[in-house]
Amino acid sequence: MHRLKSVPPEKNLLDFLGNLQRTHYCGALRASDEGRDATVMGWVSGRRDLGNLLFLDIRDRTGIVQVVFNKESQPSAHAKAEQARSEFVVAVEGKVIKRQKANPELATGEVELLATKLHILNNAKTPPFPIEDEINAAEETRLRYRYLDLRRSKPHRNLALRHKIVLEIRKTMDELGFLEVETPMLTRSTPEGARDYLVPSRVHHGQFYALPQSPQIFKQILMIGGMDRYFQIVKCFRDEDLRADRQPEFTQLDVEMSFPRQDDIFHVIETVMVRACGVAGVKTQGPFPHMLYKDAIRKYGSDKPDLRFGMELHDVSQYFTSADRQPLGLSGSIFALAATGAASYSRRQIEELNERGISLGAKGVYTIKVGGDGPTSSLERLMGGKGRLIQIVEAVGAKTGDLVVIVGAQKHIPGTEAAALVTGQLRLLLGEQLGLIDKSKWQFVWVTGFPLFEWSETDMAWVSAQHPFTGIVEEDIELLEREDPNEKGKIRSKGYDLVLNGNELGSGSIRIHRQDIQERLFRALGLSEEQLRSRFGFFLDALTYGTPPHGGIALGIDRIAMLLAGEKSLREVIAFPKTTAAVDLMANSPSTVDGEQLKQLGIRASQRDRKIECACGGEWRIYYDEISAPINVPSQLKCPIDPKYVYLVPDDLSGITLIRHRAPLTQKWADFYRHVEDDV
Ligand code: ASP
């Protein structure tokens, strides 16, 4: 991939660390150290050669210090410094002196180190991107060379902040009487609404462990075991379609308490969050406000409302008669908001809103401009004059200069407000565009009163809105067995979410602690007696041995760290993140495994393809199908770009069907070997 632009000195010219001892971190030197002897160690991050004077910037985790090599006074150190290149690892012995002209950009800017000796401890290839704060390299390149990306100061700052947050959380939980208990990683499926990552068992062929989607069942069992207050900073694994703000493995603060009232759990979490925010310099205070789920949907079109700005939604369904709805093709409810000062939006901006609304699932987005001489809208003709337009403008509280944005949904999905949800998304977009969001605010809110079930269009069934262990409001328990499926949508859960600035930080609930109710719930979800026994039998049994009322919550540590670090992507606060395609570009995982390993596990991979980097910078790709009969594949293939690179075809793959090579610059594929099964 990378060419060796700078290789000197030869490996045998490298120095050993020996007994050399670091006296100072690079970023620690200050004017008060003037006159001291110092030995610093780190990476060469910059080099300026002025003939008699040669300057190297040396970087370590704490920052950068300038080192000066003087040809006259220290000729041998100077000569050695001439060999140093970017990212070489060095140790410098010298004396701290005042700089003639201070550099206010650097914390160490008042001083420099006058070198007496340079030790080159290791050399380095030229990195594929410069190690600087401002970075233009593609994220793919940064992830592939994560070790270089991590050398920049921002990842250091972010990981240090994350460490402090986690440490503070641990301290707080300890002070509040919680015990950190580890739960297994090789376990059985815990339903959290995603797919499991499975691990095949070698000892029991055909059987699998599941990596935990969460420790949910185990933490409840810890309550049955009398642990009373549990927490864990724990990895969870969910195989779901990834979005920018999701990672297949992520870290949670997982909490469970016995005999809690909802308020007790809230109080614990408020204490933890206020202190975690504190270490990031963010001042907040409990108690956090509460909002009912139905109000969050009705007013903000979201179950994670961003309360840093207003622009609330209004249900304007009543202003549309069925005669209006028919030509517009609307049958569900209609929501609207007054976009502050957006009457000046151009046609194109309005068209963009419309397109966004439709892509989010609306049937149509309509607008009313509120000008000095009243409302204007394309709806006027349809609605037979301005009368109802004026009513809508008043209902949403729009002022002159505002734009009323109206969203209609095509169909009514049970238990959801499609139009409200789309309007809620447009609210966020408009809030951002119009600069209405106060970015200095840290607005926490507890959302409560969730429905127990939600309608899944994919499964065409009612599914748990959270997970199937969520408690049920007592008066609604009887609705579990109701025949009328719509009654299911009315059952209220004892679940809650913690939301910060429009981000869901986590969710939890008071649990079902009675075996009979848990069993009824599973049945209401459509589990057969057999499924219920095989999946949850052990848990249902445990519930029968004196289970205390209990409840808890889990918060996403990655997301908390991301928000407190002021980052937009989770990848910025995770040392080794995966891409949105769930790939670790550095370690190259997932990857294929040896046939032998598969054999031991009793597994046959029917179809795979294998990617191998070619030394020319391109890539080999082998497609194969283990089911097809073994065939003769050449054991060596020459790279079409540079024939000195040879690819040794693995001999453990029998049914290769295609081998291709991709050129590094043109990205063009060349087919090398194609096997066509004989048609019999
Ligand atoms: N297990 C849940 C989750 O991971 C949290 C909880 O209910 O405590 O989202």
XYZ file of C-alpha atoms and ligand atoms in Angstrom:
689
model
C 0.000 0.000 0.000
C 2.443 2.578 1.238
C 5.729 3.167 -0.418
C 8.840 3.544 1.694
C 9.696 7.176 1.178
C 12.066 7.332 4.104
C 13.926 4.373 5.437
C 17.182 5.608 6.943
C 18.722 4.821 9.292
C 19.206 1.130 8.797
C 17.761 -1.019 11.554
C 21.260 -1.844 12.804
C 21.915 1.855 13.405
C 19.024 2.035 15.784
C 19.724 2.653 19.445
C 18.492 0.601 22.339
C 16.500 2.082 25.153
C 18.808 0.383 27.650
C 18.722 2.126 30.964
C 17.693 5.447 29.576
C 14.984 6.984 31.712
C 12.379 9.512 30.728
C 12.401 12.506 33.088
C 9.590 14.557 31.569
C 6.628 14.130 29.298
C 6.974 16.309 26.177
C 3.876 18.341 26.929
C 4.910 18.983 30.523
C 7.875 21.318 30.072
C 7.296 24.900 31.206
C 9.257 28.114 31.756
C 9.748 27.059 35.371
C 11.861 24.117 34.123
C 14.435 26.430 32.576
C 17.967 25.240 33.248
C 16.915 21.646 34.095
C 18.294 18.573 32.416
C 15.536 16.650 30.734
C 15.089 13.429 28.777
C 11.953 13.173 26.678
C 10.747 10.302 24.522
C 8.273 10.237 21.714
C 7.661 10.548 17.984
C 9.128 13.058 15.553
C 6.182 15.147 14.491
C 7.968 17.923 12.635
C 11.380 18.878 11.385
C 12.909 22.177 10.236
C 16.477 22.316 9.047
C 18.039 25.791 9.128
C 21.584 24.613 8.440
C 23.330 25.263 11.728
C 20.199 24.695 13.709
C 17.889 21.770 13.235
C 14.544 21.659 15.012
C 12.578 18.517 15.767
C 9.113 18.621 17.304
C 8.734 15.630 19.593
C 5.273 14.396 20.458
C 3.935 12.093 23.125
C 0.509 11.587 24.691
C 0.740 14.866 26.587
C 1.734 17.209 23.771
C 4.643 18.518 21.736
C 7.967 20.076 22.657
C 10.464 21.689 20.332
C 13.993 20.303 20.432
C 16.897 22.243 18.960
C 20.102 20.633 17.663
C 23.087 22.954 17.350
C 25.691 21.932 14.770
C 28.492 23.850 16.443
C 28.039 22.982 20.083
C 26.681 19.405 19.663
C 27.870 18.196 16.252
C 27.183 14.492 16.799
C 23.646 15.016 18.102
C 23.032 17.337 15.164
C 24.364 14.823 12.655
C 22.103 12.159 14.050
C 19.089 14.474 14.002
C 19.620 14.848 10.273
C 18.630 11.195 9.917
C 15.408 11.576 11.838
C 12.175 11.534 9.866
C 8.502 11.874 10.623
C 7.203 9.372 13.147
C 10.613 7.993 14.074
C 10.679 7.072 17.732
C 13.360 8.966 19.606
C 14.712 9.820 23.032
C 16.378 13.178 23.503
C 18.631 14.217 26.346
C 19.187 17.921 26.771
C 18.698 21.085 28.758
C 15.535 23.157 28.978
C 16.122 26.686 27.721
C 13.878 29.714 27.204
C 12.861 30.270 23.585
C 13.878 33.522 22.014
C 10.350 33.937 20.786
C 7.590 32.075 22.578
C 5.015 30.090 20.589
C 1.612 30.866 22.136
C 0.007 27.958 20.226
C 1.868 25.361 22.282
C 1.529 24.689 26.003
C 5.318 24.218 26.031
C 5.771 27.238 23.778
C 7.909 29.279 26.174
C 10.729 26.744 26.216
C 12.660 24.328 24.054
C 15.035 21.476 24.717
C 18.645 22.090 23.669
C 19.688 18.572 22.706
C 22.925 17.036 23.860
C 22.134 13.525 22.662
C 19.632 11.920 20.310
C 18.745 8.237 20.461
C 16.834 6.910 17.484
C 14.880 4.008 18.950
C 12.923 3.063 15.876
C 12.273 4.231 12.382
C 8.922 4.493 10.625
C 7.482 4.260 7.185
C 6.033 7.457 5.821
C 2.504 7.484 7.215
C -0.372 7.557 4.705
C -1.591 10.801 6.274
C 0.095 13.447 8.406
C -0.454 13.038 12.145
C -2.120 16.376 12.815
C -5.194 17.676 14.581
C -6.797 18.831 11.366
C -7.173 15.738 9.277
C -8.355 15.388 5.710
C -7.730 11.700 5.213
C -10.773 9.576 4.397
C -12.240 7.889 7.442
C -11.589 4.534 5.845
C -7.853 5.282 5.750
C -7.928 6.539 9.327
C -9.619 3.357 10.523
C -7.308 1.149 8.568
C -4.282 2.823 10.147
C -6.011 3.359 13.451
C -2.692 3.242 15.358
C -1.573 6.341 13.450
C -4.911 8.057 13.813
C -4.757 7.412 17.550
C -1.475 9.348 17.756
C -3.345 12.588 17.083
C -4.264 14.702 20.059
C -8.025 14.545 19.539
C -8.370 10.778 19.946
C -6.132 11.057 23.011
C -8.370 13.723 24.473
C -11.512 11.748 23.692
C -10.230 8.477 25.139
C -8.930 10.279 28.220
C -12.329 11.898 28.713
C -14.061 8.565 28.259
C -11.761 7.037 30.863
C -12.588 9.836 33.315
C -16.319 9.480 32.711
C -16.222 5.714 33.274
C -14.061 6.133 36.368
C -16.480 8.682 37.805
C -19.421 6.410 37.060
C -17.705 3.527 38.853
C -16.894 5.701 41.866
C -20.439 7.025 42.048
C -22.034 3.595 41.760
C -19.712 2.274 44.450
C -20.585 5.146 46.770
C -24.276 4.456 46.179
C -23.828 0.874 47.344
C -23.816 -0.907 43.977
C -21.571 -3.901 43.343
C -20.016 -4.445 39.943
C -20.663 -8.043 38.937
C -19.561 -9.619 35.666
C -22.007 -11.659 33.647
C -21.115 -14.168 30.925
C -20.252 -13.273 27.353
C -20.822 -16.831 26.118
C -24.438 -17.231 26.950
C -27.843 -17.763 25.435
C -30.002 -15.317 23.576
C -31.411 -12.370 25.517
C -34.026 -10.670 23.394
C -33.479 -6.941 22.923
C -34.988 -6.757 19.477
C -31.822 -7.388 17.446
C -30.206 -10.450 15.934
C -27.688 -12.380 18.020
C -24.025 -12.834 17.309
C -23.550 -16.571 17.603
C -20.505 -18.537 18.690
C -20.420 -22.188 17.666
C -19.578 -24.737 20.317
C -16.715 -27.115 19.527
C -17.663 -29.508 22.293
C -21.321 -29.677 21.351
C -21.527 -29.676 17.584
C -24.566 -27.944 16.208
C -25.015 -25.864 19.366
C -24.285 -22.203 19.743
C -23.673 -19.630 22.405
C -25.078 -16.170 21.821
C -23.079 -13.075 22.733
C -25.296 -11.020 25.052
C -27.475 -8.337 23.504
C -27.518 -7.174 27.128
C -27.084 -8.830 30.531
C -30.826 -8.367 31.106
C -31.745 -11.869 32.297
C -28.564 -12.250 34.346
C -29.025 -8.981 36.188
C -32.585 -9.947 37.042
C -31.294 -13.293 38.291
C -28.753 -11.405 40.407
C -31.720 -9.720 42.077
C -33.295 -13.134 42.673
C -29.890 -14.065 44.110
C -30.202 -11.269 46.646
C -27.447 -8.966 45.263
C -29.791 -5.999 45.816
C -27.813 -3.385 43.871
C -25.877 -4.419 40.772
C -24.064 -2.501 38.090
C -21.647 -3.333 35.318
C -19.787 -1.442 32.637
C -20.351 -4.074 30.033
C -19.997 -4.870 26.357
C -23.190 -5.783 24.519
C -23.524 -7.177 21.019
C -26.379 -6.604 18.616
C -26.384 -7.679 15.031
C -28.633 -5.121 13.427
C -28.562 -2.838 10.473
C -26.045 -0.254 11.483
C -26.480 3.466 11.379
C -24.016 6.213 12.007
C -24.840 6.190 15.697
C -24.673 2.438 16.226
C -21.863 -0.052 16.649
C -22.288 -3.845 16.622
C -20.540 -3.997 19.982
C -21.031 -1.203 22.425
C -20.624 -0.466 26.110
C -23.407 0.027 28.609
C -23.687 1.116 32.177
C -26.038 -1.659 33.237
C -27.943 -1.235 36.507
C -30.477 -3.230 38.521
C -31.953 -2.663 41.995
C -34.270 -4.606 44.273
C -37.397 -3.093 45.840
C -37.076 0.199 43.930
C -39.620 2.852 43.222
C -39.188 4.427 39.804
C -37.941 7.565 41.525
C -35.167 5.654 43.310
C -33.774 4.529 39.965
C -34.105 8.007 38.521
C -32.281 9.458 41.503
C -29.354 7.046 41.116
C -29.039 7.812 37.420
C -29.369 11.559 37.921
C -26.554 11.442 40.479
C -24.371 9.427 38.108
C -25.095 11.651 35.110
C -24.552 14.929 36.960
C -21.165 13.657 38.123
C -20.214 12.190 34.729
C -21.097 15.513 33.085
C -19.093 17.283 35.766
C -15.833 15.586 34.740
C -16.422 16.888 31.214
C -16.966 20.402 32.580
C -20.696 20.300 31.879
C -22.827 21.593 34.745
C -26.230 19.981 35.174
C -28.578 19.392 38.017
C -31.169 16.833 39.013
C -33.975 16.077 39.210
C -34.505 15.878 35.464
C -37.964 16.742 34.108
C -40.398 13.986 33.104
C -42.563 13.744 30.008
C -45.171 11.207 29.011
C -44.453 9.273 25.831
C -47.741 10.378 24.285
C -46.922 14.036 24.966
C -43.433 13.605 23.525
C -44.952 12.216 20.328
C -47.742 14.764 20.160
C -45.596 17.817 20.908
C -42.233 16.839 19.446
C -42.999 13.922 17.143
C -40.331 11.839 18.826
C -39.880 9.543 21.793
C -36.560 11.303 22.347
C -37.526 14.948 22.211
C -34.880 17.621 21.831
C -36.044 20.230 24.333
C -33.320 22.756 23.590
C -35.807 24.603 21.419
C -39.568 25.031 21.086
C -41.396 24.811 17.751
C -43.932 22.332 19.092
C -46.177 20.248 16.875
C -49.947 20.666 16.619
C -52.527 18.156 15.504
C -54.412 19.983 12.751
C -56.386 16.990 11.469
C -59.660 18.693 12.384
C -59.119 21.454 9.792
C -59.096 19.014 6.910
C -62.446 17.695 5.732
C -62.709 14.395 3.968
C -63.264 16.370 0.744
C -59.835 17.987 1.268
C -58.175 14.729 2.109
C -59.343 12.757 -0.844
C -57.407 14.589 -3.599
C -54.359 14.687 -1.313
C -54.613 10.966 -0.611
C -54.516 11.425 3.162
C -56.207 9.077 5.555
C -54.195 9.381 8.753
C -53.771 12.350 11.036
C -52.243 15.672 9.987
C -49.654 17.538 12.046
C -48.147 20.988 11.667
C -45.625 23.366 13.186
C -44.729 27.027 12.795
C -41.164 27.323 11.500
C -39.941 30.549 13.040
C -38.904 33.097 10.434
C -38.999 30.611 7.561
C -41.565 32.470 5.404
C -38.606 33.612 3.327
C -37.755 30.025 2.362
C -37.185 29.668 -1.355
C -39.149 27.324 -3.562
C -36.183 25.007 -3.579
C -35.931 24.913 0.198
C -39.635 24.130 0.415
C -39.274 21.432 -2.212
C -36.433 19.939 -0.138
C -38.675 19.844 2.926
C -41.310 18.097 0.872
C -38.845 15.535 -0.430
C -37.437 14.892 3.010
C -40.938 14.479 4.446
C -41.903 11.999 1.770
C -38.691 10.029 2.142
C -39.477 9.797 5.863
C -42.878 8.309 5.128
C -45.277 11.245 4.739
C -47.822 11.348 1.960
C -47.265 15.038 1.482
C -45.782 18.186 3.012
C -47.720 21.430 2.551
C -46.771 24.920 3.621
C -48.458 28.205 4.462
C -46.378 31.367 4.269
C -47.464 33.903 6.838
C -46.816 37.265 5.173
C -47.719 40.807 6.238
C -50.983 40.547 4.334
C -52.068 37.142 5.528
C -51.388 33.533 4.691
C -50.588 32.221 1.231
C -50.548 28.580 0.331
C -51.095 26.195 -2.515
C -53.767 24.632 -0.315
C -55.945 27.748 -0.742
C -57.727 26.578 -3.859
C -58.354 23.126 -2.439
C -59.676 24.504 0.830
C -61.866 27.096 -0.895
C -60.314 30.318 0.392
C -58.189 31.548 3.263
C -60.666 30.830 6.053
C -59.262 27.542 7.255
C -55.709 28.566 6.460
C -56.118 31.386 8.975
C -57.480 28.934 11.524
C -54.475 26.655 11.045
C -52.056 29.592 11.335
C -53.717 30.529 14.610
C -53.846 26.957 15.877
C -50.086 26.512 15.463
C -49.342 29.992 16.817
C -47.520 31.174 13.676
C -46.517 34.840 13.445
C -45.827 37.052 10.468
C -42.604 35.853 8.875
C -43.176 32.199 9.845
C -43.772 29.232 7.621
C -46.405 26.719 8.667
C -45.273 23.233 7.713
C -48.063 20.656 7.468
C -47.466 16.928 7.181
C -50.088 14.405 6.179
C -49.752 10.660 6.439
C -51.240 8.252 4.032
C -52.338 5.585 6.373
C -52.918 5.088 9.994
C -50.594 2.536 11.540
C -52.020 1.247 14.823
C -50.317 2.708 17.867
C -48.170 5.179 15.963
C -48.605 8.673 14.656
C -46.806 8.587 11.331
C -47.539 12.248 10.565
C -46.312 13.354 13.985
C -43.105 11.350 13.645
C -42.311 12.875 10.258
C -43.148 16.378 11.490
C -40.854 15.695 14.441
C -37.989 14.907 12.055
C -38.685 18.040 10.035
C -38.749 20.004 13.304
C -35.176 18.868 14.023
C -34.071 19.718 10.512
C -35.698 23.154 10.640
C -34.385 23.804 14.149
C -30.872 23.181 12.847
C -31.337 25.169 9.614
C -32.909 28.132 11.382
C -30.300 28.125 14.152
C -32.941 27.690 16.856
C -31.083 25.043 18.879
C -29.232 26.420 21.875
C -26.050 24.341 21.697
C -24.933 25.451 25.146
C -27.877 23.676 26.778
C -27.759 20.159 28.240
C -31.397 19.207 28.375
C -32.138 15.916 30.062
C -35.649 14.486 30.180
C -37.156 11.229 31.415
C -39.739 9.844 29.035
C -42.287 7.603 30.761
C -45.648 5.979 30.079
C -44.555 3.913 27.084
C -46.887 1.400 25.516
C -45.909 -2.186 26.294
C -46.247 -3.329 22.698
C -45.682 -1.717 19.373
C -46.903 -2.740 15.984
C -44.234 -4.164 13.715
C -44.958 -3.682 10.041
C -42.203 -6.167 9.205
C -43.545 -8.939 11.437
C -47.165 -7.788 11.031
C -47.526 -8.430 14.738
C -47.399 -6.743 18.106
C -43.900 -6.942 19.555
C -42.382 -5.744 22.825
C -41.715 -2.023 22.601
C -38.685 -2.537 24.864
C -37.996 -6.123 25.885
C -40.348 -8.782 27.226
C -39.296 -8.326 30.877
C -40.689 -4.807 31.109
C -43.273 -4.391 33.857
C -46.934 -3.741 33.098
C -49.091 -1.068 34.733
C -51.249 -3.141 37.124
C -54.643 -2.041 35.822
C -53.656 -3.021 32.272
C -52.517 -6.568 33.001
C -56.002 -7.888 32.266
C -55.778 -6.556 28.690
C -53.040 -9.089 27.884
C -55.561 -11.745 26.949
C -58.027 -9.515 25.113
C -59.098 -10.842 21.746
C -59.274 -7.434 20.068
C -55.724 -6.936 18.830
C -55.987 -3.162 19.064
C -56.318 -3.415 22.821
C -52.705 -4.531 22.866
C -51.579 -1.087 21.795
C -53.262 0.389 24.859
C -51.378 -1.593 27.484
C -49.030 0.703 29.375
C -45.578 -0.419 30.434
C -43.447 0.553 33.398
C -40.613 1.471 31.077
C -38.727 4.743 30.847
C -36.031 6.303 28.709
C -33.421 8.878 29.560
C -32.997 11.443 26.817
C -30.349 14.129 26.443
C -30.587 16.821 23.770
C -32.694 14.584 21.549
C -30.503 11.499 22.034
C -31.699 8.384 23.783
C -29.062 7.646 26.398
C -30.735 4.492 27.571
C -33.824 2.782 28.751
C -35.036 0.695 31.616
C -38.078 -0.350 33.536
C -39.569 -1.749 36.651
C -39.694 -5.452 35.749
C -42.222 -8.186 35.821
C -41.223 -10.096 38.961
C -44.047 -12.636 39.043
C -43.743 -15.849 37.119
C -47.458 -16.025 36.252
C -47.457 -12.564 34.684
C -44.195 -13.174 32.852
C -45.660 -16.324 31.371
C -48.860 -14.505 30.311
C -46.743 -11.848 28.666
C -44.758 -14.401 26.667
C -48.014 -15.956 25.564
C -49.391 -12.566 24.541
C -46.318 -12.224 22.343
C -47.358 -15.388 20.580
C -44.754 -17.762 22.056
C -45.863 -21.362 22.045
C -45.564 -23.463 25.170
C -42.538 -25.175 23.683
C -40.730 -21.968 22.663
C -41.458 -20.504 26.039
C -39.968 -23.505 27.801
C -36.934 -23.914 25.579
C -35.977 -20.228 25.488
C -36.987 -18.971 28.873
C -37.693 -22.073 30.977
C -34.711 -21.502 33.266
C -35.733 -17.909 33.857
C -39.369 -18.727 34.491
C -38.210 -21.342 36.991
C -35.954 -18.850 38.733
C -38.873 -16.432 39.054
C -40.762 -19.011 41.131
C -38.176 -19.062 43.936
C -38.969 -15.776 45.672
C -38.210 -12.966 43.254
C -38.165 -9.497 44.799
C -39.738 -6.594 42.925
C -36.895 -5.094 40.951
C -36.037 -2.671 38.204
C -33.155 -1.056 36.436
C -31.801 0.659 33.413
C -28.897 0.654 30.989
C -27.172 3.724 29.567
C -24.979 3.837 26.473
C -21.481 4.795 27.548
C -20.270 5.371 23.989
C -23.076 7.802 23.318
C -22.561 9.642 26.606
C -18.850 9.992 25.863
C -19.613 11.121 22.302
C -21.975 13.876 23.445
C -19.731 15.074 26.255
C -16.726 15.110 23.904
C -18.760 17.226 21.471
C -18.409 14.593 18.760
C -20.928 13.583 16.105
C -19.793 9.996 15.617
C -19.438 7.146 18.107
C -16.286 6.131 16.259
C -14.523 9.183 17.689
C -14.793 7.880 21.250
C -14.119 4.180 20.617
C -10.500 3.111 20.286
C -11.145 0.413 17.703
C -14.524 1.022 16.117
C -16.161 -0.760 13.233
C -17.480 0.787 10.066
C -21.182 1.048 9.292
C -20.733 -2.250 7.454
C -19.599 -3.810 10.785
C -16.036 -4.250 9.562
C -12.825 -3.639 11.498
C -10.646 -2.267 8.720
C -7.465 -2.473 10.742
C -7.698 -6.041 11.998
C -9.574 -7.034 8.878
C -12.441 -8.702 10.608
C -14.727 -10.437 10.037
C -12.568 -12.867 8.113
C -12.703 -16.388 6.851
C -11.180 -19.119 8.989
C -9.216 -22.245 8.251
C -11.090 -25.230 6.975
C -9.595 -27.137 9.902
C -11.190 -24.787 12.416
C -14.530 -25.197 10.750
C -14.135 -28.937 10.790
C -13.486 -28.916 14.535
C -16.632 -26.909 15.023
C -18.612 -29.208 12.805
C -19.488 -26.352 10.496
C -19.550 -26.120 6.730
C -19.466 -22.678 5.240
C -21.390 -23.099 2.045
C -20.445 -19.866 0.401
C -17.842 -17.278 1.215
C -15.598 -14.880 -0.453
C -12.194 -13.978 0.689
C -10.346 -10.667 0.378
C -6.590 -10.530 0.459
C -4.490 -7.411 0.139
C -2.057 -7.526 -2.726
C 1.377 -6.041 -2.170
C 0.785 -3.800 -5.218
C -1.805 -1.939 -3.178
C -4.723 -3.643 -4.861
C -6.668 -6.627 -3.722
C -7.274 -10.259 -4.567
C -10.784 -11.579 -4.179
C -11.560 -15.259 -4.146
C -15.104 -16.427 -4.472
C -15.800 -19.984 -3.694
C -18.480 -22.378 -2.985
C -17.558 -25.310 -0.822
C -20.404 -27.320 -2.121
C -19.080 -27.481 -5.657
C -16.700 -30.237 -6.478
C -12.951 -29.774 -6.002
C -11.259 -28.419 -9.075
C -7.775 -27.627 -10.165
C -6.719 -24.137 -9.295
C -3.192 -22.917 -10.073
C -1.241 -22.794 -6.822
C 0.363 -19.429 -7.628
C -0.929 -16.356 -9.410
C 1.128 -13.384 -10.521
C -0.112 -9.893 -9.768
C -1.139 -8.197 -13.040
C 0.204 -4.847 -11.831
C 3.577 -6.005 -10.602
C 4.435 -9.631 -11.410
C 7.016 -9.765 -8.650
C 4.116 -10.078 -6.233
C 2.774 -13.573 -6.190
C -0.401 -14.800 -4.636
C -0.279 -18.273 -3.175
C -3.689 -19.763 -3.572
C -4.715 -21.379 -0.301
C -5.003 -25.125 -0.544
C -7.736 -25.452 2.031
C -10.309 -24.079 -0.351
C -11.698 -26.692 -2.592
C -14.537 -25.152 -4.526
C -13.066 -21.937 -5.862
C -15.333 -20.504 -8.515
C -13.674 -17.181 -9.301
C -10.435 -15.359 -8.574
C -10.173 -11.669 -9.381
C -7.670 -8.911 -8.849
C -8.467 -5.235 -8.350
C -5.954 -2.636 -9.488
C -5.028 -0.069 -6.842
C -5.458 3.110 -8.890
C -8.116 2.357 -11.456
C -9.990 -0.005 -9.093
C -10.619 -2.174 -12.160
C -11.206 -5.865 -11.689
C -9.388 -8.456 -13.736
C -10.753 -11.995 -13.721
C -8.097 -14.632 -13.296
C -9.787 -17.849 -12.887
C -13.373 -18.681 -13.515
C -14.830 -22.047 -12.905
C -18.060 -22.931 -14.575
C -19.830 -26.001 -13.269
C -20.612 -28.426 -16.047
C -24.286 -28.579 -16.664
C -25.269 -32.181 -16.347
N -31.548 -4.396 29.005
C -32.016 -3.116 28.566
C -31.188 -2.632 27.388
O -30.087 -3.096 27.198
C -31.941 -2.077 29.623
C -32.773 -2.365 30.800
O -33.979 -2.601 30.666
O -32.218 -2.290 31.903
O -31.602 -1.755 26.677
